[in-house]
Coordinates of C-alpha atoms in Angstrom, one line a residue:
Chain A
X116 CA 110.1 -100.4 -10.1
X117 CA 111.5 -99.5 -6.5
X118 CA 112.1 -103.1 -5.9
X119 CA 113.6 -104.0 -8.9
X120 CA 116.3 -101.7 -8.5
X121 CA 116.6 -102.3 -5.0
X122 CA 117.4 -106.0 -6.5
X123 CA 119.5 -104.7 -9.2
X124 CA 121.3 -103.0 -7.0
X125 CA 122.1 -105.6 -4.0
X126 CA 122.4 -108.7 -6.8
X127 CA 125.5 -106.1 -8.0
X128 CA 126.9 -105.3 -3.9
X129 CA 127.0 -108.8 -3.3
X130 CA 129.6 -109.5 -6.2
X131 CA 131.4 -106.8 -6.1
X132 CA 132.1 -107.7 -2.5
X133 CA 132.2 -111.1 -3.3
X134 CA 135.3 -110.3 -5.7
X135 CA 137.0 -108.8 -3.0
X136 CA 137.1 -110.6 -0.4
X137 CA 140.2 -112.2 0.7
X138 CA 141.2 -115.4 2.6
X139 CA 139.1 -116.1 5.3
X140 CA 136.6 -113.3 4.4
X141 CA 133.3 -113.7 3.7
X142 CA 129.9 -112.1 3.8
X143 CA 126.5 -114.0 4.5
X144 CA 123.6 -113.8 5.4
X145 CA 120.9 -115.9 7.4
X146 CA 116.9 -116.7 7.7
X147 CA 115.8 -118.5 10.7
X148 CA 112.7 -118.9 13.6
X149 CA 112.6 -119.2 17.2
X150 CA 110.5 -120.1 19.9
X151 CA 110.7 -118.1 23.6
X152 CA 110.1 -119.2 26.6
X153 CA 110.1 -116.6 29.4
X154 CA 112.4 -116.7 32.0
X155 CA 111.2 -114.3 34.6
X156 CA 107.7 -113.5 35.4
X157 CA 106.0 -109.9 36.9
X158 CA 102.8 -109.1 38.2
X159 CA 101.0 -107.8 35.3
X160 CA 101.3 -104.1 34.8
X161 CA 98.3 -101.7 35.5
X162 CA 98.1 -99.3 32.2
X163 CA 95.1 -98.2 32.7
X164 CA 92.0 -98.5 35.4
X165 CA 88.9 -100.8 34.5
X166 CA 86.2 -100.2 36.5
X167 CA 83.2 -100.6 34.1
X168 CA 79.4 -99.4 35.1
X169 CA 80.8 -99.1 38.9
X170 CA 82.5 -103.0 38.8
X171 CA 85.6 -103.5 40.6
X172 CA 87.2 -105.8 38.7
X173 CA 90.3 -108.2 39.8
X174 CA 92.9 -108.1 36.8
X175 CA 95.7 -109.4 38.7
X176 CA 97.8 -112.1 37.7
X177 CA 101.3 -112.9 39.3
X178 CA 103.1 -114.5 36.7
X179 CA 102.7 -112.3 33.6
X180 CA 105.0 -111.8 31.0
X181 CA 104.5 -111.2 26.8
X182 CA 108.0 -112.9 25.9
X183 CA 106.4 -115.8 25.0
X184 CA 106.0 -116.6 21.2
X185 CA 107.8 -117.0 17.8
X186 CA 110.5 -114.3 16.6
X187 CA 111.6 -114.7 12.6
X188 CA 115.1 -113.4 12.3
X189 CA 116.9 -112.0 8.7
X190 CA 120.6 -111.0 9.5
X191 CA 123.7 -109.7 7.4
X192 CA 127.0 -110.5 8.4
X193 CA 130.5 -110.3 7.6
X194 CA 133.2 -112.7 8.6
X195 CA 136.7 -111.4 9.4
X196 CA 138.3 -114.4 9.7
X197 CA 137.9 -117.8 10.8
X198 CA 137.0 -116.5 14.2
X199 CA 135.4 -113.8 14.0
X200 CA 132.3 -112.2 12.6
X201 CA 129.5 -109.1 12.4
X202 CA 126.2 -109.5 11.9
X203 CA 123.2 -107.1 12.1
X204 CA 120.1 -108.8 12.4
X205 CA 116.6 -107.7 11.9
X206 CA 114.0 -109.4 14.0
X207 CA 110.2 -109.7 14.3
X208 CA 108.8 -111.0 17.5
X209 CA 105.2 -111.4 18.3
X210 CA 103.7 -113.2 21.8
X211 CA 101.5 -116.5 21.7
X212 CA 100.1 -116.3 24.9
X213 CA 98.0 -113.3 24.8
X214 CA 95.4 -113.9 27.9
X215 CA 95.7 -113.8 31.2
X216 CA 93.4 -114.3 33.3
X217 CA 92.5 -112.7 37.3
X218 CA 94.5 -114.6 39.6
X219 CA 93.7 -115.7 42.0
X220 CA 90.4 -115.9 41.4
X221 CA 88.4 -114.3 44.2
X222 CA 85.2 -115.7 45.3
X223 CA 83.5 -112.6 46.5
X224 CA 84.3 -110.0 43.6
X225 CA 84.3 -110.1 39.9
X226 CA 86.9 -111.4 38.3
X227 CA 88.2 -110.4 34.2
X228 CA 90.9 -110.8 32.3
X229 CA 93.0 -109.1 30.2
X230 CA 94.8 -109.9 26.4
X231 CA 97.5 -108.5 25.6
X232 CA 98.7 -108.7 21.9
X233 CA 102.8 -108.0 21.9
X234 CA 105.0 -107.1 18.5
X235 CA 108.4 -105.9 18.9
X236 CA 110.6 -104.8 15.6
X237 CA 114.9 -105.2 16.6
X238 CA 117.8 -104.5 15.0
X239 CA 120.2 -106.6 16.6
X240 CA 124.4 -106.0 15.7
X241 CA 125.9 -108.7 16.8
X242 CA 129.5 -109.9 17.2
X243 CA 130.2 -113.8 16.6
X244 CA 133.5 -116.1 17.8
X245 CA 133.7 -119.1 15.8
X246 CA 134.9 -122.4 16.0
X247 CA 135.6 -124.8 13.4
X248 CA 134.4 -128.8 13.4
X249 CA 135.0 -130.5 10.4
X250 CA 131.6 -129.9 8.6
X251 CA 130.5 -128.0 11.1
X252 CA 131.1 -125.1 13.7
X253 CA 130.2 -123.5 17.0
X254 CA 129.3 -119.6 17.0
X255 CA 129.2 -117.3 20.4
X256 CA 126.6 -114.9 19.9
X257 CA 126.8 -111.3 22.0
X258 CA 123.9 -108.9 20.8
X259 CA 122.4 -105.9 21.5
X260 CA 120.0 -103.3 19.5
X261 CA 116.8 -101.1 19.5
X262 CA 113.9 -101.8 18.1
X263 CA 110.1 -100.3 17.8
X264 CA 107.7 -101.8 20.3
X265 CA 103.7 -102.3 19.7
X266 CA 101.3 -103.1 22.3
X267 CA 97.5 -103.3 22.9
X268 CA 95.7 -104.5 25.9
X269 CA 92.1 -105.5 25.9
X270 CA 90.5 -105.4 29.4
X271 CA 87.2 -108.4 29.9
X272 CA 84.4 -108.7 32.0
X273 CA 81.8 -110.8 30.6
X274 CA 80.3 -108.6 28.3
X275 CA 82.1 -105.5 29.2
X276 CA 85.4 -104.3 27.4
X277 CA 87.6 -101.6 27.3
X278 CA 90.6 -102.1 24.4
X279 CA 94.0 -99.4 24.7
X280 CA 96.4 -98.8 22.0
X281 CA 100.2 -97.9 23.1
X282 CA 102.3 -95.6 20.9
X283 CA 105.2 -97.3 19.2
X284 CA 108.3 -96.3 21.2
X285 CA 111.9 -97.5 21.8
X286 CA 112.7 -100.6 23.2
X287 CA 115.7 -102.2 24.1
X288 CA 117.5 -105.6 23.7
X289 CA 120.5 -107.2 24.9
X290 CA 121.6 -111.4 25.0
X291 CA 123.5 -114.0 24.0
X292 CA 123.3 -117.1 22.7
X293 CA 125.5 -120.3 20.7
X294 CA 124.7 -121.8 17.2
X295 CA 125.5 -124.9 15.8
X296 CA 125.8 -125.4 12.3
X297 CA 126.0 -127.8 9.8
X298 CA 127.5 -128.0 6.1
X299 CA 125.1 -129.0 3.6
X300 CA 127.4 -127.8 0.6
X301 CA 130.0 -124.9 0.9
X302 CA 128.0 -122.0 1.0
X303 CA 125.0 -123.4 2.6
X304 CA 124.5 -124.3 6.2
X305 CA 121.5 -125.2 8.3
X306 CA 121.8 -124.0 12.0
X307 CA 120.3 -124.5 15.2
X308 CA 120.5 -122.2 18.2
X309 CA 119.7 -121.1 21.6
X310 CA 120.5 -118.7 23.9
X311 CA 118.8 -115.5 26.3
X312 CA 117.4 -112.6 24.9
X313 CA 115.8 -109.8 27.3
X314 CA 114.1 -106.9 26.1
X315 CA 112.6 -104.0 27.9
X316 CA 109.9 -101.8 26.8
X317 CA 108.4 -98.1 28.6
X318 CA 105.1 -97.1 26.9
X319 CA 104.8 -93.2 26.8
X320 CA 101.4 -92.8 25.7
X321 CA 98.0 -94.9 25.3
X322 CA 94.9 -94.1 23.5
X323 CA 91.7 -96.3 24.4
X324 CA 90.5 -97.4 20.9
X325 CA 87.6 -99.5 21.3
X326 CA 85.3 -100.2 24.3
X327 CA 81.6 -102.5 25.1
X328 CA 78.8 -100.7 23.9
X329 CA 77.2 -102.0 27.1
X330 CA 79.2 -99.5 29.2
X331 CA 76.8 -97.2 30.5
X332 CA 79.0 -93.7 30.5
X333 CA 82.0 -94.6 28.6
X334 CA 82.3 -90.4 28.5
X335 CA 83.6 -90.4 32.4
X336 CA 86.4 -92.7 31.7
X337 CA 89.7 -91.1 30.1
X338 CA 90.6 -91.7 26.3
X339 CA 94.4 -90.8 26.6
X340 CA 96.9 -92.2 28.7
X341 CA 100.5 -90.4 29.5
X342 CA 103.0 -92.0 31.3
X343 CA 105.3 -89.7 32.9
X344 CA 108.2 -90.4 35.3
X345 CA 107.0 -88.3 38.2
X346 CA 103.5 -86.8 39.1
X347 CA 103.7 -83.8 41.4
X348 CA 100.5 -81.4 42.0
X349 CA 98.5 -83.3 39.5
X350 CA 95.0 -81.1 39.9
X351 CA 91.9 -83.1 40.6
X352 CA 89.2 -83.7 43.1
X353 CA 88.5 -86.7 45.1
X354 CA 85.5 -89.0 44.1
X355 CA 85.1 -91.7 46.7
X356 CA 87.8 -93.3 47.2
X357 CA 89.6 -92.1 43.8
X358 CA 91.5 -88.9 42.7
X359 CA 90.0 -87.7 39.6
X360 CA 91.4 -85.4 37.3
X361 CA 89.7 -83.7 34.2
X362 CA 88.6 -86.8 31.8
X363 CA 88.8 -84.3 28.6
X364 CA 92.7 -84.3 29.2
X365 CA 95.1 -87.6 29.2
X366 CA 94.9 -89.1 32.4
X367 CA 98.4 -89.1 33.8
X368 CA 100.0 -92.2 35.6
X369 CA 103.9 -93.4 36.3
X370 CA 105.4 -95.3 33.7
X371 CA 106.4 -98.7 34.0
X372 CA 108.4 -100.6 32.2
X373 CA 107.4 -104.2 30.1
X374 CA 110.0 -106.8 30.8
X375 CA 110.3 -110.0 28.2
X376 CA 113.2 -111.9 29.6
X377 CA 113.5 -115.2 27.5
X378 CA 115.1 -118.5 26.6
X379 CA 114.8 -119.1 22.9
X380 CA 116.0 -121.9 20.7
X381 CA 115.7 -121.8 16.8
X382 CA 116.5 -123.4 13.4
X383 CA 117.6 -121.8 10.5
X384 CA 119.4 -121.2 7.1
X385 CA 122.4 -119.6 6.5
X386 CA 124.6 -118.5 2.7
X387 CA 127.7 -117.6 2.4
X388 CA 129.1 -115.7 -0.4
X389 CA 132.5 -116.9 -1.3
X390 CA 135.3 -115.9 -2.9
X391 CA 136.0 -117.6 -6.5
X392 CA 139.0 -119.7 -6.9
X393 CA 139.3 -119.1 -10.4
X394 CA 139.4 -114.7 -9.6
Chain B
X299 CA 125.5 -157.0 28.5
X300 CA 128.0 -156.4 31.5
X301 CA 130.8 -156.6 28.9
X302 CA 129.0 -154.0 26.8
X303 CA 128.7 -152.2 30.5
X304 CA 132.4 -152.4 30.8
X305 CA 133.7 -151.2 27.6
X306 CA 131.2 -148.1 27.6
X307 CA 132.6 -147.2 31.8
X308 CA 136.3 -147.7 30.2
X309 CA 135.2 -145.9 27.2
X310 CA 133.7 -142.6 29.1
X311 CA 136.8 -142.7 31.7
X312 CA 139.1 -142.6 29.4
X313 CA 137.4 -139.8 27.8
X314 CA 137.7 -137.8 31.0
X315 CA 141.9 -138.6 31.2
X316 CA 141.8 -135.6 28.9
X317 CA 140.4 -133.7 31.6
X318 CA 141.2 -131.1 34.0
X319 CA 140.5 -129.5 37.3
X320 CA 140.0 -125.4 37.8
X321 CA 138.8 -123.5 40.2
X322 CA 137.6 -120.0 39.4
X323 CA 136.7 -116.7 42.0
X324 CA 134.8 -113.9 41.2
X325 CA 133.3 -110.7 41.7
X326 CA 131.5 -107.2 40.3
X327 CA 128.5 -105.9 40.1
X328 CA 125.1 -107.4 39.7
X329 CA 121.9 -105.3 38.5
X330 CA 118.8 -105.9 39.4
X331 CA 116.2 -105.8 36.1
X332 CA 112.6 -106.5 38.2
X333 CA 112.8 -103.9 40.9
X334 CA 109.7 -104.0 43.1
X335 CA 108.1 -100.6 42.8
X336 CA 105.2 -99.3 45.0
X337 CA 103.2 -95.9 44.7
X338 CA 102.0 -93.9 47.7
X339 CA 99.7 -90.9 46.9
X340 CA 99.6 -87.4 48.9
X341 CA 96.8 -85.2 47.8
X342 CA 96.3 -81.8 49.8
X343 CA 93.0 -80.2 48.3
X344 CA 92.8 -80.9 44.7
X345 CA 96.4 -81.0 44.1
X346 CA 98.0 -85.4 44.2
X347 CA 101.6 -86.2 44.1
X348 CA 102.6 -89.4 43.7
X349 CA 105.8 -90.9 45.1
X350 CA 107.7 -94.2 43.9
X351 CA 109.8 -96.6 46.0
X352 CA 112.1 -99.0 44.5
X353 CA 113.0 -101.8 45.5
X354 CA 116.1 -103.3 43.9
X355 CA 116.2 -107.1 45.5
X356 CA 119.3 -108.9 43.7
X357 CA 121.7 -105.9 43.6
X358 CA 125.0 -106.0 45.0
X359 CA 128.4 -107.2 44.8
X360 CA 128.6 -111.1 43.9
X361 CA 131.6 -113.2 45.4
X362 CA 131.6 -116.1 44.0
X363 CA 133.2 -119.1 43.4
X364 CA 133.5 -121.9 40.8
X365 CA 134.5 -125.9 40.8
X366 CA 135.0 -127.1 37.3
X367 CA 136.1 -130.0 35.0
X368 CA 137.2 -129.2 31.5
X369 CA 135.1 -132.6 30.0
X370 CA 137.4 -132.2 26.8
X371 CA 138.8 -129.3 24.7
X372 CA 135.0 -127.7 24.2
X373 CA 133.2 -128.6 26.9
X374 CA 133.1 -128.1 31.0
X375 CA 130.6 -128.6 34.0
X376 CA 131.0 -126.6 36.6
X377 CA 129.3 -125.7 40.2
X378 CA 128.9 -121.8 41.1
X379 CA 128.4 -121.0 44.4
X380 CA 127.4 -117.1 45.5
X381 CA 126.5 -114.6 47.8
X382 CA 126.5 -111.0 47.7
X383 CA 128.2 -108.4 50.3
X384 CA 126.8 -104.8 49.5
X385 CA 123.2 -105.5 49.2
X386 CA 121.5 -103.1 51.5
X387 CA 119.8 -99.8 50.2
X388 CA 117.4 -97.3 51.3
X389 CA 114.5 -95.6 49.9
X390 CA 112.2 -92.9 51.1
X391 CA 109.6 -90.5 50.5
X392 CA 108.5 -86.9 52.5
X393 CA 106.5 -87.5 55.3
X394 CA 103.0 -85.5 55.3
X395 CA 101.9 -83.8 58.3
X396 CA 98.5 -84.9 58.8
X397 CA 97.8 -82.4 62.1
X398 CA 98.7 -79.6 60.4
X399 CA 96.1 -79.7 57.5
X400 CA 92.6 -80.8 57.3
X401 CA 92.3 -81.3 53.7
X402 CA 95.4 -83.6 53.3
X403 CA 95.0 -87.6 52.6
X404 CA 97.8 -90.4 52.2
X405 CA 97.4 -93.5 50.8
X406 CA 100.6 -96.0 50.6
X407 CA 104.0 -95.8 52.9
X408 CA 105.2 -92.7 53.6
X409 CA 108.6 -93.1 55.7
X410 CA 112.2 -94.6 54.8
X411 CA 112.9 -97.6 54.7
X412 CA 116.1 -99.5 54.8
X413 CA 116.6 -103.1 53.0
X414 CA 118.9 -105.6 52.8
X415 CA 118.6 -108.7 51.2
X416 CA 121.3 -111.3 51.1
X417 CA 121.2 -114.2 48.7
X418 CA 122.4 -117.5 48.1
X419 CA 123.2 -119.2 44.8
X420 CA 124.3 -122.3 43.8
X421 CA 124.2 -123.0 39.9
X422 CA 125.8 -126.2 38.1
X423 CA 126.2 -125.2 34.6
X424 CA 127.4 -126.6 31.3
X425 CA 130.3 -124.6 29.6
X426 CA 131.4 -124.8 26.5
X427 CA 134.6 -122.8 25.5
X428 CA 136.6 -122.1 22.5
X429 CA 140.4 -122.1 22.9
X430 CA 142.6 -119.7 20.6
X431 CA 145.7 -119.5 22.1
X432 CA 145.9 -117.8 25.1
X433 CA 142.4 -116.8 24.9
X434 CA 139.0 -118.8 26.0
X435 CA 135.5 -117.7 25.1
X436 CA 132.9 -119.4 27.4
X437 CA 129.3 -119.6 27.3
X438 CA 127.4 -121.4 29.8
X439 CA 124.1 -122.3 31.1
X440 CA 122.0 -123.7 34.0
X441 CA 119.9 -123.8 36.7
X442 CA 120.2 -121.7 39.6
X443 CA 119.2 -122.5 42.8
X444 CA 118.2 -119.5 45.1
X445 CA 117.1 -118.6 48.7
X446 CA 117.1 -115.4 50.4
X447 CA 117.1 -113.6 53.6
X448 CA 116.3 -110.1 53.2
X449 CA 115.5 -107.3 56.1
X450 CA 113.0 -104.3 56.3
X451 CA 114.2 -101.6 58.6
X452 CA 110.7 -99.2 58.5
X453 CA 110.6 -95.4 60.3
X454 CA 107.6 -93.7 59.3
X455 CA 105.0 -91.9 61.3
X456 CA 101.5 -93.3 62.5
X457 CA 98.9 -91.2 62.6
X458 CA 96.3 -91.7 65.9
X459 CA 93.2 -90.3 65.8
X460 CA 91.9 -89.4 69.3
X461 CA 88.4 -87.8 68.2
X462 CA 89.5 -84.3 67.7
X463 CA 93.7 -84.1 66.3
X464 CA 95.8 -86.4 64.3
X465 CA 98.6 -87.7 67.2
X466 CA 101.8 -88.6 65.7
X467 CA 103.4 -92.2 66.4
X468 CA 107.5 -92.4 65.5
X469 CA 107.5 -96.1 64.7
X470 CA 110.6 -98.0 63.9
X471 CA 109.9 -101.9 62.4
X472 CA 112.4 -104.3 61.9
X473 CA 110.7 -107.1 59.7
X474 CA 113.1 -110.3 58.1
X475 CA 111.6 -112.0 55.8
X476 CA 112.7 -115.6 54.2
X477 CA 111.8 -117.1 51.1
X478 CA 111.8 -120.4 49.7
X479 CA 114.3 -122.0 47.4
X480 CA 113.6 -121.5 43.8
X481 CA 115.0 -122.8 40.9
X482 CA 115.8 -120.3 37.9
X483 CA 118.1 -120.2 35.2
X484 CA 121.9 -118.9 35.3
X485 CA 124.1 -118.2 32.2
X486 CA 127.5 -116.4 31.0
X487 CA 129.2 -115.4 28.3
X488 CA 133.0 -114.3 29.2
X489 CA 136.6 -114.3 27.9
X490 CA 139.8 -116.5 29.7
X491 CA 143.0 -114.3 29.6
X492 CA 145.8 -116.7 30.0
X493 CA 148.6 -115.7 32.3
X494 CA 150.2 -118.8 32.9
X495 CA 149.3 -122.8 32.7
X496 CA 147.3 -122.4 35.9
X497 CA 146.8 -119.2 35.9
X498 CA 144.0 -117.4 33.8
X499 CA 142.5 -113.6 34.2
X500 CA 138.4 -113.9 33.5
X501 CA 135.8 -111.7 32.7
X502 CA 132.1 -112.2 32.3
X503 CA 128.6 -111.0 31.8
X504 CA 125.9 -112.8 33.7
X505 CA 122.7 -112.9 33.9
X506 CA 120.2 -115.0 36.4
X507 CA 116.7 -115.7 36.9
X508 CA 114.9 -116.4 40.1
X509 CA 111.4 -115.4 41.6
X510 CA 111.0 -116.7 45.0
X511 CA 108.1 -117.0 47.3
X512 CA 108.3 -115.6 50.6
X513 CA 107.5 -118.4 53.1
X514 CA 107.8 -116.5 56.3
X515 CA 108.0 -112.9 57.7
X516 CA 109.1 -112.0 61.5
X517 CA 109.1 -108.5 63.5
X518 CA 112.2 -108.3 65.2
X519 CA 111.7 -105.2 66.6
X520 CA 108.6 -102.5 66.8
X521 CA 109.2 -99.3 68.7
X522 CA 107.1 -96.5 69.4
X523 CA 108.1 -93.3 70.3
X524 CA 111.7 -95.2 70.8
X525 CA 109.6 -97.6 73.4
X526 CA 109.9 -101.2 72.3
X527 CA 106.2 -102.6 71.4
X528 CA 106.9 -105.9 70.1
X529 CA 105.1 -107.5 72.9
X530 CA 102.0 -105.3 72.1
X531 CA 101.5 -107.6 68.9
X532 CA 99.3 -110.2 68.8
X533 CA 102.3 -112.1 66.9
X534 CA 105.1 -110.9 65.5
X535 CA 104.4 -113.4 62.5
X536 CA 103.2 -112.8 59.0
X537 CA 102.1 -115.0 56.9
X538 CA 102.9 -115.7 52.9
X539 CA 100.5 -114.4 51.3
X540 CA 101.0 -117.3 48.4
X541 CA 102.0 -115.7 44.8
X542 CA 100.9 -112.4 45.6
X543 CA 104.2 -112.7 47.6
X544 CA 106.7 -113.7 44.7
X545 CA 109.6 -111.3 44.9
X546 CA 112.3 -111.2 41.7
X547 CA 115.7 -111.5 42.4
X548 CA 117.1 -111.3 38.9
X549 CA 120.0 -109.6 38.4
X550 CA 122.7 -108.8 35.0
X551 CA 126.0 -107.7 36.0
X552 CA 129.7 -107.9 35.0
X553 CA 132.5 -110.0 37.0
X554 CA 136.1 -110.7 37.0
X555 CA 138.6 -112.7 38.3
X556 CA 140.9 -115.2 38.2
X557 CA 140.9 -118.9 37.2
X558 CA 143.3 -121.4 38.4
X559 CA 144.0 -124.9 36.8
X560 CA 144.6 -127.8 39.5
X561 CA 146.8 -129.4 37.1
X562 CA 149.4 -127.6 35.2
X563 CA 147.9 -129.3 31.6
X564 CA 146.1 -127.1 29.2
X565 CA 143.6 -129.0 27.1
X566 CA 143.1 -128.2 23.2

């Protein structure tokens, strides 16, 4: 029922707008995929420890980064005139390559791996400079929104896992990019486009949700993870070589920040709502 | 076939009569975005604290400055060349006594230490500009090619055990460090004011892209208790230790400047 008047009421917005629009105004809106390919690459970021039944395990890997995968894009926009434009997009990204494995990979020790599955929700207001080709035209793309973030990381060692699931929390996107597109009738045009998107991401809390049943005393490793900016006095004891704290409170560590810096190129569809001569 | 040859050569150059010469200087402020940061932990008892350095490689102020040729009334190629003036930073942490408590460990760098990390850039890029009047948008994109030289200045205490007491050691390191060149992507978006025919006023936002390797380290200088040391080494050498040495130098920033036509013709 919800969504029928939802319909209703956005089938009656658009002509209503539509009847008032003057020259050169229009509103449209757009449906399109991309691919990413990351630009810049970071050691992989250590969330939590993974030191199953006494293993040391080597995580490493130099070259990580999550901004590689498909993003579907829905946006809204509004053209002022023949030059320029608003838009606010909503975008859905989620990475391909999910594993990593220890690099290098060192003889003497046991090496794992880790997956890392990456979802980011954006809303992107944009602002859009135009030029005009014949049948087709140029758009400048600036952006910039905030979204919602999801992550979870899955730590391997042969048998042995340990999975962590990080709060949804704020992240942060900025780029800019060019489209081309191409007149299939008046009020349709297919586009293609490419540009640089970055988006930066600070998990606040993580909650280990699922770990091997192999692991001998899964009761001595923390459940909660906070991620604070500074630790000072943190009380704990030494065990070994590691400071412990109390495993029935969230372990504390400094909070680092995801980084998905990417090239992306796309395709898409966009309709534009124009103004009736006969009106 | 040559004539075909022929008439394409005459075809293209007569394409690029349209064109014009500009030459554009710039400067601002870049960010860094991947700052190296490294933990040290103090724990006295059962009480840690854990202190962050960071390490912004990248940041600075950019002069640089631009060869193009407007192709035709939407596109350019152009050649950035950079470097940065204002690059060097410091960052510290307290130093722990060690001789005055026997319950107290460190593990990391405790000290200060000074950087500075000077960059080169050199970036051909396409451009491709929209005219309206006497304003130009621009967006552009390439690789950019990028070598550093950057400097660790290090004065932090070493701690000498002698059997019975923690001695301490003032030591003062200079290490540079070079790094190989490394290919990574460059792009702009920015807006042409124009003054004049030649002249233009310009302002962009940049971003670029590079992770080198570092190929080679040297100590300069290694003093103790302000007595130089450096022949106490074995070698004042280090050696790369492969991609576990990668260090990011991209940067985001803003510039402006000016842009000036070599030929008093304005394409559109």
């Amino acid at each position: 029922m919800n969504r029928n008047i939802l319909l209703v009421w956005l089938f009656l917005a658009s002509t209503l707008l539509q009847n008032n629009l003057s020259y050169g105004q229009s509103f449209y809106m757009k449906a399109g995929g991309q691919y990413n390919i990351p630009v810049s690459k970071d050691p992989l970021p250590h969330y939590f420890s993974f030191s199953p039944n006494g293993y040391t395990i080597n995580w490493d890997n130099p070259d990580f980064s999550v901004a590689e995968g498909f993003n579907a894009m829905w946006t809204a926009g509004y053209s002022f005139n023949d030059l320029l434009s608003f838009e606010i997009g909503a975008s859905y990204f989620a990475n391909t390559k999910k594993e990593f494995n220890a690099s290098p990979v060192y003889l003497f020790a046991d090496n794992g791996k880790t997956n890392w599955y990456y979802k980011n929700y954006t809303l992107l207001p944009a602002i859009i400079f135009s030029r005009t080709l014949n049948k087709s035209a140029l758009d400048l793309k600036l952006f910039a929104g905030i979204g919602l973030s999801d992550l979870k990381v899955k730590a391997l060692y042969r048998s042995l896992y340990e999975k962590y699931a990080f709060d949804k929390s704020i992240s942060y996107t900025y780029g800019y990019g060019m489209e081309y597109l191409y007149s299939l009738s008046p009020v349709v045009q297919l586009y293609i486009n490419a540009g640089i998107n970055n988006t930066y991401y600070t998990p606040e809390h993580a909650r280990r949700v699922a770990y091997s049943p192999d692991i001998a005393n899964p009761y001595i490793c923390f459940n909660e993870i906070d991620y604070v900016n500074n630790i000072r006095n943190l009380k704990g004891a030494y065990y070994g070589d590691s400071f412990i704290t109390d495993t029935d409170k969230p372990e504390i560590r400094i909070r680092e920040t995801l980084k998905a810096n990417s090239f992306y190129f796309g395709i898409g569809v966009k309709y534009t709502f124009t103004k009736n001569e006969k009106n | 076939m040559k004539k075909i040859s022929i008439i394409i050569t005459l075809f293209a150059l007569s394409r690029l009569l349209n064109a014009q010469f500009y030459i554009r200087a710039e400067t601002g402020y870049m960010f860094s975005t991947h700052p190296l940061k490294i933990q040290s932990i103090e724990a006295i008892g059962t009480s840690a604290t854990v202190y962050t350095m960071s390490f912004k490689y990248g940041q600075g102020v950019p002069l640089i400055l631009s060869f193009g040729y407007n192709l035709n009334s939407l596109f350019s190629i152009e050649l950035s060349g950079s470097t940065h003036i204002s690059s060097s930073f410091e960052t510290s942490t307290d130093r722990p006594d060690l001789s005055s408590s026997y319950n107290l460990s460190i593990n990391g760098f405790f000290g200060d230490i000074k950087y500075q990390s000077n960059i080169f850039q050199l970036a051909p890029q396409l451009v491709c500009h929209f005219v309206n009047d006497k304003i130009t948008l621009n967006i552009a994109a390439g690789p950019n090619l990028l070598k550093s030289c950057f400097t660790h200045k290090l004065d932090y205490t070493d701690w000498n055990f002698d059997g019975s007491k923690f001695i301490p050691l003032q030591t003062y390191q200079e290490v540079e460090y070079t790094t190989d060149l490394n290919v990574g992507i460059r792009s702009y978006i920015g807006i042409n004011y124009q003054f004049s025919s030649s002249l233009s006023f310009c302002m962009n936002l940049v971003s670029s892209y590079n992770r080198c390797k570092v190929i080679r380290g040297e100590i300069k200088r290694y003093d103790i208790d302000g007595a130089d040391h450096l022949g106490d080494l074995t070698s004042p050498i280090i050696k790369s230790n492969g991609d576990n040495s990668k260090v990011n130098f991209s940067q985001t920033g803003i510039t402006v400047g000016i842009k000036i036509n070599l030929f008093h013709y304005r394409v559109d």
